[in-house]
Short mmCIF file of C-alpha atoms in Angstrom, two decimals:
data_model
loop_
_atom_site.label_atom_id
_atom_site.label_comp_id
_atom_site.label_asym_id
_atom_site.label_seq_id
_atom_site.Cartn_x
_atom_site.Cartn_y
_atom_site.Cartn_z
CA MET A 1 29.69 35.00 3.11
CA HIS A 2 26.11 35.36 2.10
CA ILE A 3 25.58 38.95 0.67
CA PRO A 4 22.15 40.24 1.72
CA ASP A 5 19.99 42.40 -0.40
CA GLY A 6 20.61 46.14 -0.31
CA PHE A 7 24.48 45.76 -0.23
CA LEU A 8 24.75 45.35 -4.08
CA ASP A 9 23.71 48.07 -6.41
CA ALA A 10 21.75 47.22 -9.76
CA LYS A 11 24.74 46.94 -12.04
CA THR A 12 26.68 44.64 -9.84
CA ALA A 13 23.66 42.45 -9.19
CA GLY A 14 23.05 42.53 -13.12
CA VAL A 15 26.64 41.51 -14.19
CA THR A 16 26.90 38.77 -11.48
CA ALA A 17 23.49 37.39 -12.19
CA GLY A 18 24.44 37.17 -15.92
CA LEU A 19 27.64 35.44 -15.03
CA SER A 20 26.18 32.80 -12.63
CA ALA A 21 23.34 32.11 -15.14
CA ALA A 22 25.99 31.18 -17.75
CA GLY A 23 27.88 29.07 -15.19
CA VAL A 24 24.86 27.31 -13.87
CA ALA A 25 23.37 26.74 -17.45
CA LEU A 26 26.74 25.21 -18.38
CA ALA A 27 26.83 22.93 -15.40
CA LEU A 28 23.29 21.80 -15.86
CA ARG A 29 23.80 20.92 -19.43
CA ARG A 30 26.99 18.88 -18.28
CA VAL A 31 25.32 17.16 -15.60
CA LYS A 32 22.30 16.23 -17.81
CA ARG A 33 24.64 14.75 -20.46
CA ASP A 34 27.13 13.05 -18.09
CA LEU A 35 25.15 11.94 -15.07
CA PRO A 36 23.23 8.71 -15.31
CA PRO A 37 19.55 8.94 -14.10
CA ARG A 38 20.50 6.71 -10.95
CA LYS A 39 22.51 9.61 -9.82
CA ILE A 40 19.86 12.39 -10.15
CA PRO A 41 18.33 12.02 -6.45
CA LEU A 42 22.07 12.15 -5.27
CA LEU A 43 22.22 15.85 -6.29
CA GLY A 44 19.24 16.69 -4.15
CA LEU A 45 20.48 14.51 -1.17
CA ALA A 46 24.09 16.07 -1.63
CA ALA A 47 22.47 19.60 -1.40
CA ALA A 48 20.71 18.61 1.78
CA PHE A 49 23.81 17.08 3.19
CA LEU A 50 25.81 20.24 2.18
CA PHE A 51 23.25 22.25 4.00
CA ALA A 52 23.51 20.29 7.14
CA ALA A 53 27.36 20.32 6.89
CA GLN A 54 27.26 24.01 6.81
CA MET A 55 25.55 24.21 10.04
CA VAL A 56 28.56 22.37 11.79
CA ASN A 57 30.63 25.02 13.14
CA PHE A 58 34.45 24.71 13.77
CA PRO A 59 36.55 26.49 15.98
CA VAL A 60 38.87 29.21 14.62
CA ALA A 61 41.44 30.95 16.53
CA GLY A 62 40.33 33.86 18.96
CA GLY A 63 37.08 32.28 20.07
CA THR A 64 35.20 32.83 16.83
CA SER A 65 34.09 29.98 14.77
CA GLY A 66 33.46 29.54 10.99
CA HIS A 67 31.63 26.98 9.10
CA LEU A 68 32.02 24.97 5.82
CA VAL A 69 31.19 26.23 2.47
CA GLY A 70 31.86 22.95 1.10
CA GLY A 71 31.94 23.84 -2.61
CA VAL A 72 35.46 22.25 -3.10
CA LEU A 73 34.52 19.18 -1.08
CA ALA A 74 31.60 18.65 -3.21
CA ALA A 75 33.58 19.04 -6.39
CA ALA A 76 35.95 16.54 -5.26
CA LEU A 77 33.35 14.09 -4.19
CA LEU A 78 30.81 14.55 -7.06
CA GLY A 79 32.79 16.31 -9.91
CA PRO A 80 32.78 20.10 -10.54
CA SER A 81 29.55 20.34 -12.61
CA ALA A 82 27.54 18.60 -10.13
CA ALA A 83 29.02 20.57 -7.26
CA VAL A 84 28.03 23.77 -9.19
CA VAL A 85 24.47 22.54 -9.23
CA VAL A 86 24.56 21.37 -5.64
CA VAL A 87 25.74 24.55 -4.21
CA THR A 88 23.37 26.68 -6.42
CA THR A 89 20.50 24.60 -5.04
CA VAL A 90 21.62 25.09 -1.54
CA LEU A 91 21.88 28.95 -1.92
CA ILE A 92 18.47 29.04 -3.78
CA VAL A 93 16.81 27.31 -0.82
CA GLN A 94 18.63 29.35 1.71
CA CYS A 95 17.59 32.40 -0.11
CA PHE A 96 13.81 31.76 -0.51
CA LEU A 97 13.20 29.54 2.52
CA PHE A 98 15.30 31.14 5.15
CA ALA A 99 15.89 34.60 3.80
CA ASP A 100 19.72 34.00 4.06
CA GLY A 101 21.33 35.76 1.34
CA GLY A 102 19.40 38.31 -0.81
CA VAL A 103 17.21 37.54 -3.72
CA LEU A 104 18.89 40.32 -6.05
CA ALA A 105 22.09 39.22 -4.42
CA LEU A 106 21.58 35.67 -5.37
CA GLY A 107 23.52 35.96 -8.51
CA ALA A 108 26.56 37.41 -6.72
CA ASN A 109 26.32 34.66 -3.96
CA ILE A 110 25.98 31.84 -6.63
CA PHE A 111 29.02 33.39 -8.40
CA ASN A 112 31.12 33.56 -5.38
CA MET A 113 30.19 30.28 -3.55
CA ALA A 114 29.06 27.99 -6.38
CA ILE A 115 31.27 28.89 -9.44
CA LEU A 116 34.41 30.59 -8.09
CA ASN A 117 34.51 28.34 -4.81
CA SER A 118 33.64 25.03 -6.32
CA PHE A 119 35.30 25.34 -9.74
CA GLY A 120 38.29 27.56 -8.81
CA GLY A 121 38.98 25.23 -5.82
CA TYR A 122 38.50 22.33 -8.05
CA ALA A 123 41.06 23.66 -10.49
CA VAL A 124 43.65 24.09 -7.69
CA TYR A 125 42.88 20.39 -6.46
CA ARG A 126 43.45 18.99 -9.90
CA LEU A 127 46.57 21.12 -10.45
CA VAL A 128 48.17 19.88 -7.02
CA CYS A 129 46.89 16.35 -7.59
CA ARG A 130 48.79 16.18 -10.86
CA CYS A 131 51.96 17.50 -9.28
CA LEU A 132 51.70 15.40 -6.32
CA PRO A 133 50.69 11.88 -7.07
CA GLY A 134 49.31 9.43 -4.56
CA GLU A 135 47.22 9.64 -1.55
CA ARG A 136 49.43 12.19 0.16
CA GLY A 137 49.10 14.43 -2.70
CA ARG A 138 45.38 14.06 -2.98
CA LEU A 139 44.98 15.07 0.79
CA THR A 140 47.40 17.96 0.32
CA ALA A 141 45.45 19.23 -2.76
CA MET A 142 42.27 19.06 -0.90
CA ALA A 143 43.53 21.09 2.02
CA PHE A 144 45.08 23.60 -0.10
CA ALA A 145 42.21 23.94 -2.51
CA GLY A 146 39.67 24.40 0.32
CA TRP A 147 41.76 27.27 1.68
CA CYS A 148 42.32 28.89 -1.68
CA ALA A 149 38.59 28.64 -2.61
CA ALA A 150 37.55 30.21 0.74
CA VAL A 151 40.03 33.21 0.13
CA LEU A 152 39.25 33.62 -3.50
CA ALA A 153 35.47 33.69 -2.78
CA SER A 154 35.88 36.10 -0.10
CA ILE A 155 38.16 38.47 -2.12
CA ALA A 156 35.54 38.41 -5.10
CA CYS A 157 32.83 39.32 -2.40
CA ALA A 158 34.96 42.22 -1.41
CA GLY A 159 35.34 43.15 -4.86
CA GLU A 160 31.67 43.19 -5.55
CA LEU A 161 30.75 45.29 -2.49
CA ALA A 162 33.62 47.75 -3.42
CA TRP A 163 32.25 48.01 -6.93
CA SER A 164 28.68 48.57 -5.61
CA GLY A 165 30.25 51.37 -3.37
CA THR A 166 28.86 49.67 -0.15
CA ILE A 167 32.09 49.06 1.45
CA ALA A 168 35.40 50.55 0.35
CA TRP A 169 37.87 48.05 -0.94
CA SER A 170 40.47 49.45 1.61
CA ALA A 171 38.34 48.40 4.45
CA GLY A 172 36.47 45.40 2.94
CA PHE A 173 39.48 43.59 1.35
CA PRO A 174 41.67 43.29 4.32
CA ALA A 175 38.71 42.40 6.57
CA MET A 176 37.32 39.89 4.31
CA ALA A 177 40.63 38.40 3.24
CA THR A 178 42.13 37.91 6.67
CA VAL A 179 39.13 36.45 8.26
CA HIS A 180 38.70 33.97 5.41
CA MET A 181 42.40 33.19 5.57
CA LEU A 182 41.75 31.83 9.04
CA ILE A 183 38.31 30.17 8.13
CA GLY A 184 39.93 28.74 5.15
CA ILE A 185 42.30 26.83 7.20
CA GLY A 186 39.54 25.07 9.01
CA GLU A 187 37.76 24.56 5.71
CA GLY A 188 40.86 22.95 4.22
CA VAL A 189 41.66 20.79 7.08
CA ILE A 190 37.97 19.52 7.41
CA SER A 191 37.65 18.93 3.71
CA ALA A 192 41.02 16.80 3.68
CA LEU A 193 39.77 14.82 6.87
CA VAL A 194 36.32 14.26 5.24
CA LEU A 195 37.77 13.19 1.95
CA LEU A 196 40.16 10.66 3.72
CA ALA A 197 37.33 9.40 5.82
CA VAL A 198 34.96 8.83 2.78
CA ARG A 199 37.75 7.14 1.03
CA GLN A 200 38.53 4.84 3.95
CA THR A 201 34.90 3.85 4.51
CA ARG A 202 33.39 4.07 1.09
CA PRO A 203 35.99 4.57 -1.70
CA ASP A 204 33.56 3.10 -4.26
CA LEU A 205 31.19 6.15 -3.62
CA ILE A 206 33.90 8.54 -4.85
CA SER A 207 35.38 6.56 -7.75
CA GLU A 208 31.97 5.87 -9.03
CA ASN A 209 30.89 9.43 -8.78
CA GLY A 210 34.48 10.63 -10.05
CA SER A 211 34.03 8.25 -13.11
CA SER A 212 30.41 8.94 -13.80
CA ALA A 213 30.66 12.78 -13.50
CA GLY A 214 34.06 12.48 -15.06
CA PRO A 215 36.99 14.84 -14.56
CA ALA A 216 36.32 18.04 -16.02
CA ARG A 217 36.41 17.94 -19.84
CA LYS A 218 38.01 20.53 -22.08
CA GLY A 219 34.72 22.47 -22.84
CA GLU A 220 34.05 22.52 -18.96
CA TRP A 221 37.51 23.85 -18.16
CA LEU A 222 37.12 26.44 -20.88
CA GLY A 223 33.74 27.61 -19.93
CA TYR A 224 34.28 27.76 -16.35
CA GLY A 225 37.77 29.21 -16.82
CA LEU A 226 36.39 31.95 -18.84
CA LEU A 227 33.79 33.00 -16.39
CA LEU A 228 36.56 32.89 -13.50
CA VAL A 229 38.73 35.13 -15.42
CA LEU A 230 35.85 37.48 -16.30
CA GLY A 231 34.74 37.67 -12.75
CA ILE A 232 38.22 38.44 -11.61
CA ALA A 233 38.82 40.96 -14.36
CA ILE A 234 35.52 42.74 -13.43
CA PHE A 235 35.50 42.54 -9.46
CA ILE A 236 39.01 42.17 -8.32
CA ALA A 237 41.38 43.51 -10.98
CA PRO A 238 40.20 47.15 -10.96
CA PHE A 239 40.89 47.49 -7.32
CA ALA A 240 44.08 45.37 -7.05
CA CYS A 241 45.94 46.69 -9.98
CA PRO A 242 47.67 50.00 -10.03
CA TRP A 243 47.10 50.63 -13.58
CA PRO A 244 45.28 53.93 -14.24
CA ASP A 245 43.08 52.46 -17.10
CA GLY A 246 39.59 51.05 -16.55
CA LEU A 247 36.36 52.60 -15.80
CA ASP A 248 36.62 56.37 -14.78
CA ALA A 249 34.60 55.90 -11.62
CA VAL A 250 36.59 53.11 -10.38
CA ALA A 251 39.89 55.05 -10.99
CA ALA A 252 38.40 57.95 -9.19
CA LYS A 253 37.42 55.89 -6.33
CA PHE A 254 40.77 53.99 -6.17
CA ASP A 255 42.73 57.04 -6.06
CA PHE A 256 40.48 58.60 -3.51
CA GLU A 257 40.70 55.50 -1.28
CA HIS A 258 44.29 55.14 -1.39
CA LYS A 259 45.00 58.74 -0.32
CA ALA A 260 44.31 57.43 3.39
CA VAL A 261 47.03 54.75 2.84
CA THR A 262 49.72 57.22 1.48
CA VAL A 263 49.51 59.24 4.87
CA LEU A 264 51.38 56.50 6.56
CA PRO A 265 54.78 56.31 4.76
CA ALA A 266 54.81 60.15 4.25
CA ALA A 267 58.59 61.27 3.93
CA PRO A 268 60.12 58.21 1.83
CA ALA A 269 57.34 58.03 -0.75
CA ALA A 270 57.35 61.94 -1.59
CA GLY A 271 59.54 61.38 -4.52
CA TYR A 272 57.43 59.01 -6.42
CA GLN A 273 54.77 59.83 -8.78
CA ILE A 274 52.08 57.57 -7.22
CA PRO A 275 53.39 56.96 -3.87
CA GLY A 276 51.78 54.39 -1.69
CA ILE A 277 49.80 52.67 -4.37
CA HIS A 278 52.88 50.67 -5.59
CA TRP A 279 53.99 50.15 -2.09
CA ALA A 280 50.63 49.00 -0.83
CA VAL A 281 49.93 46.70 -3.79
CA GLY A 282 53.32 45.28 -3.81
CA ALA A 283 53.21 44.61 -0.05
CA THR A 284 49.71 43.09 -0.24
CA ALA A 285 50.87 40.85 -3.17
CA MET A 286 53.95 39.78 -1.21
CA ALA A 287 52.01 39.01 1.95
CA GLY A 288 49.54 37.20 -0.19
CA ALA A 289 52.16 35.10 -1.71
CA ILE A 290 54.02 34.32 1.45
CA GLY A 291 50.62 33.38 3.13
CA THR A 292 49.92 31.06 0.26
CA LEU A 293 53.22 29.40 0.43
CA VAL A 294 52.92 28.93 4.03
CA VAL A 295 49.47 27.37 3.80
CA PHE A 296 50.71 25.10 1.11
CA GLY A 297 53.46 23.90 3.47
CA LEU A 298 50.91 23.36 6.23
CA ALA A 299 48.84 21.37 3.68
CA LEU A 300 51.76 19.24 2.69
CA LEU A 301 52.54 18.59 6.42
CA LEU A 302 48.89 17.69 7.20
CA GLY A 303 48.90 15.37 4.09
CA LYS A 304 52.10 13.57 5.43
CA ILE A 305 50.85 13.28 8.85
CA LEU A 306 47.30 11.65 7.82
CA VAL A 307 48.97 9.28 5.48
CA ARG A 308 51.47 8.20 7.93
CA LYS A 309 48.89 7.68 10.62
CA LYS A 310 46.77 5.78 8.11
CA THR A 311 49.69 3.58 7.37
CA LEU A 312 50.52 3.01 11.11
CA ASP A 313 46.76 2.28 11.81
CA ALA A 314 46.88 -0.40 8.90
CA MET B 1 22.96 29.89 9.49
CA ASN B 2 22.17 28.10 12.73
CA PHE B 3 20.14 25.11 13.54
CA ASN B 4 17.42 27.10 15.22
CA LEU B 5 16.27 28.76 11.86
CA LEU B 6 15.59 25.16 10.66
CA THR B 7 13.63 24.12 13.73
CA HIS B 8 11.70 27.05 14.36
CA GLN B 9 9.53 27.42 11.31
CA HIS B 10 6.25 29.25 11.37
CA ARG B 11 3.21 26.92 11.43
CA HIS B 12 0.94 27.37 8.36
CA ALA B 13 -2.19 29.41 9.42
CA GLY B 14 -5.03 30.26 7.24
CA SER B 15 -4.92 33.88 6.80
CA VAL B 16 -5.79 36.15 3.92
CA ILE B 17 -2.20 36.41 3.03
CA HIS B 18 -1.57 32.60 3.15
CA HIS B 19 -4.39 32.01 0.57
CA LEU B 20 -3.18 34.47 -2.01
CA PRO B 21 -1.50 32.90 -5.08
CA ALA B 22 2.19 32.21 -4.67
CA GLY B 23 2.95 33.90 -7.89
CA LEU B 24 1.33 37.20 -6.97
CA LYS B 25 3.10 37.12 -3.54
CA LEU B 26 6.54 36.51 -5.31
CA GLY B 27 5.90 39.02 -7.85
CA VAL B 28 5.10 41.77 -5.46
CA ALA B 29 8.00 40.82 -3.23
CA LEU B 30 10.39 41.12 -6.27
CA ILE B 31 8.85 44.52 -7.11
CA VAL B 32 9.54 45.68 -3.49
CA ILE B 33 12.89 44.29 -3.29
CA VAL B 34 14.05 45.63 -6.62
CA GLY B 35 12.54 49.09 -5.53
CA ASN B 36 14.30 48.88 -2.22
CA VAL B 37 17.59 48.21 -4.00
CA CYS B 38 17.29 50.70 -6.77
CA VAL B 39 15.33 53.76 -5.42
CA PRO B 40 17.71 56.53 -4.40
CA LEU B 41 17.85 57.17 -0.70
CA THR B 42 16.34 60.48 -1.05
CA TRP B 43 13.07 59.13 -1.95
CA GLN B 44 12.06 58.81 1.60
CA ALA B 45 8.41 58.43 0.59
CA TRP B 46 9.00 54.93 -1.12
CA PHE B 47 10.70 53.57 2.01
CA LEU B 48 8.01 54.78 4.22
CA GLY B 49 5.35 53.30 1.84
CA VAL B 50 7.08 49.98 2.02
CA VAL B 51 7.32 49.99 5.62
CA ILE B 52 3.67 50.71 5.91
CA PHE B 53 2.85 48.03 3.49
CA LEU B 54 4.88 45.49 5.02
CA ILE B 55 3.43 46.08 8.42
CA LEU B 56 0.04 45.90 6.81
CA VAL B 57 1.04 42.41 5.24
CA ALA B 58 2.44 41.26 8.62
CA GLY B 59 -0.78 42.32 10.35
CA LEU B 60 -2.79 40.56 7.96
CA SER B 61 -0.81 37.25 7.83
CA ARG B 62 -1.31 36.94 11.68
CA ILE B 63 2.42 36.11 12.21
CA SER B 64 3.43 36.99 15.46
CA PRO B 65 5.58 40.02 15.68
CA ALA B 66 7.83 38.41 18.13
CA PHE B 67 8.50 35.54 15.48
CA LEU B 68 9.21 38.09 12.89
CA LEU B 69 11.56 39.88 15.10
CA LYS B 70 13.39 36.89 16.25
CA ARG B 71 13.84 35.88 12.58
CA ILE B 72 15.20 39.29 11.57
CA LEU B 73 17.56 39.41 14.62
CA ALA B 74 18.87 36.08 13.55
CA LEU B 75 19.69 37.27 10.04
CA SER B 76 20.83 40.55 10.64
CA PRO B 77 24.23 40.41 12.44
CA LEU B 78 25.92 40.60 9.12
CA VAL B 79 23.87 43.54 8.03
CA LEU B 80 24.55 45.44 11.41
CA GLY B 81 28.11 44.56 11.38
CA VAL B 82 28.87 45.70 8.01
CA ALA B 83 26.85 48.91 8.71
CA LEU B 84 29.09 49.43 11.80
CA VAL B 85 32.19 48.71 9.82
CA ASN B 86 30.88 51.14 7.30
CA ALA B 87 30.18 53.87 9.94
CA PHE B 88 33.94 54.06 10.47
CA GLN B 89 34.74 54.70 6.88
CA THR B 90 35.64 58.22 5.96
CA THR B 91 34.12 57.81 2.27
CA GLY B 92 30.45 57.48 3.20
CA GLN B 93 28.93 59.23 6.16
CA GLY B 94 25.24 58.58 6.77
CA HIS B 95 25.50 56.02 3.88
CA TRP B 96 25.59 53.10 5.94
CA LEU B 97 22.10 53.87 7.44
CA GLY B 98 20.90 53.72 4.06
CA VAL B 99 22.47 50.28 3.47
CA ALA B 100 21.08 48.90 6.70
CA GLU B 101 17.66 50.40 5.95
CA ARG B 102 17.45 48.79 2.44
CA SER B 103 18.61 45.34 3.54
CA LEU B 104 16.48 45.27 6.64
CA LEU B 105 13.37 45.89 4.60
CA CYS B 106 14.10 43.35 2.00
CA LEU B 107 14.91 40.79 4.83
CA LEU B 108 11.45 41.51 6.15
CA THR B 109 9.83 41.09 2.84
CA VAL B 110 11.60 37.72 2.12
CA THR B 111 10.72 36.60 5.58
CA LEU B 112 6.99 37.41 5.13
CA VAL B 113 6.90 35.72 1.86
CA SER B 114 8.64 32.65 2.75
CA ASN B 115 6.42 32.25 5.89
CA THR B 116 3.19 32.75 4.24
CA THR B 117 3.95 30.69 1.17
CA PRO B 118 4.26 26.91 1.01
CA PHE B 119 7.53 25.80 -0.57
CA SER B 120 5.81 23.93 -3.32
CA GLY B 121 4.07 27.37 -4.39
CA ILE B 122 7.38 28.79 -4.74
CA LEU B 123 8.62 25.76 -6.78
CA ARG B 124 5.63 25.90 -9.10
CA VAL B 125 6.45 29.65 -9.77
CA LEU B 126 10.08 28.82 -10.58
CA LYS B 127 8.80 26.12 -13.04
CA SER B 128 6.38 28.62 -14.68
CA VAL B 129 9.29 30.94 -15.23
CA ARG B 130 11.09 28.31 -17.04
CA VAL B 131 13.89 27.40 -14.55
CA PRO B 132 15.47 24.34 -15.93
CA SER B 133 13.60 20.97 -14.61
CA LEU B 134 16.80 19.46 -13.48
CA LEU B 135 17.44 22.20 -11.03
CA ILE B 136 13.70 22.09 -9.95
CA THR B 137 14.00 18.40 -9.21
CA THR B 138 17.23 18.97 -7.16
CA ILE B 139 15.67 21.79 -5.16
CA ALA B 140 12.44 19.86 -4.59
CA LEU B 141 14.36 16.79 -3.56
CA MET B 142 16.74 18.95 -1.32
CA HIS B 143 13.81 20.53 0.33
CA ARG B 144 12.04 17.29 0.89
CA TYR B 145 15.19 15.71 2.64
CA LEU B 146 16.53 18.64 4.15
CA PHE B 147 14.98 18.27 7.40
CA VAL B 148 15.61 14.42 7.34
CA VAL B 149 19.35 14.88 7.07
CA ALA B 150 19.48 17.59 9.49
CA GLU B 151 17.63 15.57 11.92
CA GLU B 152 20.10 12.77 11.20
CA ALA B 153 22.82 15.27 11.92
CA GLY B 154 21.20 16.19 15.22
CA ARG B 155 20.91 12.40 16.18
CA MET B 156 24.50 11.84 15.40
CA HIS B 157 25.39 14.98 17.45
CA ARG B 158 23.37 13.59 20.49
CA ALA B 159 24.86 10.31 20.26
CA ARG B 160 28.42 11.63 20.18
CA ALA B 161 27.70 13.98 23.01
CA SER B 162 26.51 11.13 25.16
CA ARG B 163 29.28 9.03 24.53
CA THR B 164 32.30 11.50 25.07
CA PHE B 165 33.28 12.90 28.27
CA SER B 166 35.93 15.38 27.26
CA ARG B 167 36.94 16.68 23.96
CA THR B 168 40.51 17.83 23.32
CA ARG B 169 41.21 20.33 20.46
CA ARG B 170 42.60 17.38 18.22
CA PHE B 171 39.84 15.07 18.82
CA GLN B 172 37.32 17.91 18.08
CA TRP B 173 38.47 18.12 14.51
CA HIS B 174 38.45 14.37 14.19
CA THR B 175 34.82 14.15 15.37
CA LEU B 176 33.67 16.90 13.15
CA SER B 177 35.07 15.42 10.07
CA SER B 178 33.75 11.93 10.95
CA VAL B 179 30.32 13.34 11.37
CA VAL B 180 30.52 15.24 8.10
CA SER B 181 31.80 12.35 6.19
CA GLN B 182 29.21 9.87 7.85
CA LEU B 183 26.50 12.39 6.75
CA PHE B 184 27.73 12.31 3.28
CA ILE B 185 27.75 8.50 3.11
CA ARG B 186 24.33 8.21 4.62
CA ALA B 187 23.04 10.83 2.18
CA SER B 188 24.62 8.94 -0.66
CA GLU B 189 22.91 5.58 0.50
CA ARG B 190 19.61 7.31 1.04
CA ALA B 191 19.86 8.74 -2.65
CA GLU B 192 20.24 5.27 -3.91
CA ARG B 193 17.13 4.14 -1.94
CA VAL B 194 15.16 7.30 -3.07
CA TYR B 195 16.06 6.43 -6.65
CA ASP B 196 14.81 2.94 -6.38
CA ALA B 197 11.57 4.23 -4.76
CA MET B 198 11.14 6.77 -7.55
CA CYS B 199 11.48 4.13 -10.07
CA ALA B 200 9.04 1.87 -8.41
CA ARG B 201 6.48 4.80 -8.46
CA GLY B 202 6.84 5.38 -12.27
CA TRP B 203 9.40 8.25 -12.31
CA LYS B 204 11.09 8.84 -15.62
#
């Protein structure tokens, strides 16, 4: 999901850089205040760990393979702000040392993978944890959050590319979303399994980190939440919504792109004022909702199986 | 990102380019990259200039062309893939060639800089442009232990490969997750030792 240089235009690169600078500054301030000095080397080591973990490939259906992003896993293990710092570090090193991900696209990559993936996923994780208490709920939450975060980041990525005019939303969105819906399953399963394994072998590590980094505070929720909403409003909403307001250029492009879609249901849509668009958006939203529900069900099942297996083992 | 990128680092050679100050190299690279991204595609003179300049730098730095080519090829599947997807779009004919051109040139620029500049030099530049110290410490520590942790992952992989005869689908997930969780636990334990060592050396 690393966007290389040349794929984003100046405006997108600027906006994403601003958003991620704000997010990283917030995370650094939080970490500096909350993390005891003992834990500072852990950030660097966790970043090295994440880098190594990202090189572990897992099989995805159809012979392809994906790799972990690990933002949500880091957030669950270290706390959300520490995770933002850790993933940002990984991205910076990948960019400058290995030329993986562009220099000007660094802002966008940090926004997608460090902020949206880590904090967005963490928000889902906490929410599900609150609704489903206990070990089973925690594993379900982890698996579901891993999937949601991967899909969310990929959609944001498609939005940024579309905003730059590199890849049309009508081509980029389905491609990115479907691929990451598959990869996200792997991400979710591995995240849940890793969380379970760490909790079994060294539960003190998580509880210690959890209490020192703290569950997200009010300011943290507010700050990252604002960034998240801003990002979605800027990168995703203009393409996903049928409303005609917004930037002129975007509207024009939107109209243009959806002409291709309208060709398919030619006759039945003729009577509507904006045919195709409502249909396409409605169908996409429907499919997304159903997919999400199915994945949540799978996550529940996984949590159940893992916990039952654990009690059988014990 | 595959393991080969990590193990196939270019050896430090003492060429003219290697001895230039890191700040200068990073600054020029930034200008080139910003230019590549922002300059309209009709200014072919700029792109031609950049190509000549980069070839000149590559020649002066005495990095073997085969190494550079391998690096670029390892990193460009995404660029080429997206360019291909774009080629089938009705909206921008010919546009994808420009995207590929821009990103390949940027890729070459960063590859050249990162292989002629020690990482500590890059860190020093980051520090001088006022990147927060906590982030710099984290980046420095990560870079220091990156190869250690990756090697540890490699050892675990070898140990597992020599002990398992067959791996079924389900078992594969199990081993993957146990490798990752073990890596995390070992990294955390190492972090504690690193902290003690840092304190013993007077770190504050």
